[in-house]
Amino acid sequence: MVFSTNASGSSLDTVYSMIGANSVGPITWDDATWILTSSFIIFTMQSGFGLLEAGCISSKNEVNIMVKNLVDVVFGGLSYWMFGFGLSFGTSDYSNPFCGIGYFFVDTTDDQMGIVFATFVFQMSFATTATTIVSGAMAERTKLTAYVIFSFFNTLIYCIPSHWEWASNGFLRTLGVVDVAGAGAVHLVGGVSALVATLILKPRLGRYDKGSKPPALGNPVSALIGMFMLWWGWLAFNCGSTFGISGGKWKLAAKSAVVTLNGSIGGGAIGILISVIRYRGKYDVSCIVNSVLGALVSITGGCAVVRPWEAIVIGALGGGLAILSIFVLDKLKIDDPVGASSVHGTCGAWGLIAVGLFAKHDTLENTTMGRSGVFHNGGFYLLGIQLLAVVVISVWSAILSLMILLVLRFTVGLRLSVEEEIMGADYSEHMIGHDTMVTQMLQDYVQETRGAHLERALSVISGRGVECGPHNVEDFGKEETNGKKKRTEQNKCVTVRRGSCISRLSYQISRNLLLKHDKVAPVHNNGGEIPGQTDVL
């Protein structure tokens, strides 16, 4: 590998420069210990994301979403080792303001081993986090095969903005952008990609059949535990981004801890207040969780350069923006099951802007490169650079994620079939069944109808009146009741054909189908029959 050299002719000095270490002082062995320890804690955020996402969706998809979080590390980590780290922090003569060149298939010599490997582990934890953000937005309706491929190539989306912001020759860095822990390079990238994914995938079956009100959390306890694990990991995320503890870096790390906690406190407080007002004295779990996480995202960009009381303001505004953004997207019928595009996208943008407003010149390690924000008499230059970063990172993330997802959509396919989505990805992707009568009924139904040219009508609750081949609504009701009181007079029916089972109603079928399918008896005692007993087999 060929390295460029600076005035001293030292390739090691060049490595320090390319990773941006020149702005935080030289890296020592105890700095590497801090960096590695922070990286290991950040890695536990994968568990937090998994539990949070599993708690926000239905139980029939919770195993699948945990597997997707594993995929983020396996395939996202593989691609980051192969080419992602090199495109971010490569140091060859061909490195430029757009991307780095070098360090592909990461390995190095003994004299550079500590700094290169420590940086790689730390940055890989960031890269996999950016991908994991997208998994929640794609939950409950995405093929695992397509997601594996997306996870591998999503590294391309992350590694270029990280070069822009953190490599010493990145074009945003040379202009003076300040993003201490990745509000832009990690969270805005992930949030924009998540929004593009939700737009391409379209809503889950039946999501907006009854208006825009979000469904109940599948497991609120899991969502809360996931939030606490993310909270814990975020402290390492932000404090570790001082990139060491030598010199004045340990002071910035301590400040980052206080600022991060204060920001999350401000967000949690505003989330509880909004919940109490909106739900008339009730404490909505999703509202509280999203406000805390939105606040944490918001404070990520400036955790080392804003004051504690300012962090409370930034966090409170971030928490409110997260809840508002989720509400607006639901009104627009953009289905994001965990609110990833709002929490990470909206609040990531706000986090960058907040630096331009609240940042104060860092005299310890010159993190802000001599500049301050608007509220500290720094003028509008820093704010302008932060706004530029929001625009270019958003455009880059949207275009790249759109290209990757469209290729997947027209090749391997992105979305599960209607039958698979109704049964759940745990069963269709992992052969894991749930011991419920309804799920078993659906499995039997799909098995019976698979391969048939024309099967009996399937009763559904939503949708328009559709012709049902040889049957009509009245005849179907008479045929199925066998002398009993008609149960299907008010139902509509569709014809089920080979290869496209109920595909015509793919976005109209309500999840109430699971409970109101003709094979499921009423829950009340019907004429002395056993409640829950199947009427028609």
XYZ file of C-alpha atoms in Angstrom, residues 266-284 287-288 291 323:
23
model
C -35.234 16.967 27.991
C -36.630 14.685 25.297
C -38.207 12.276 27.774
C -39.837 15.132 29.681
C -41.407 16.606 26.556
C -42.525 13.152 25.410
C -44.340 12.491 28.683
C -45.926 15.943 28.568
C -47.155 15.452 24.996
C -48.529 12.017 25.878
C -50.426 13.292 28.904
C -51.965 16.120 26.878
C -52.728 14.106 23.762
C -54.081 11.022 25.532
C -55.819 12.847 28.374
C -53.699 11.825 31.307
C -52.370 8.557 29.881
C -48.714 7.722 29.341
C -48.208 6.285 25.864
C -44.523 8.393 22.527
C -42.117 8.293 25.465
C -39.062 11.198 22.325
C -43.321 12.747 17.704
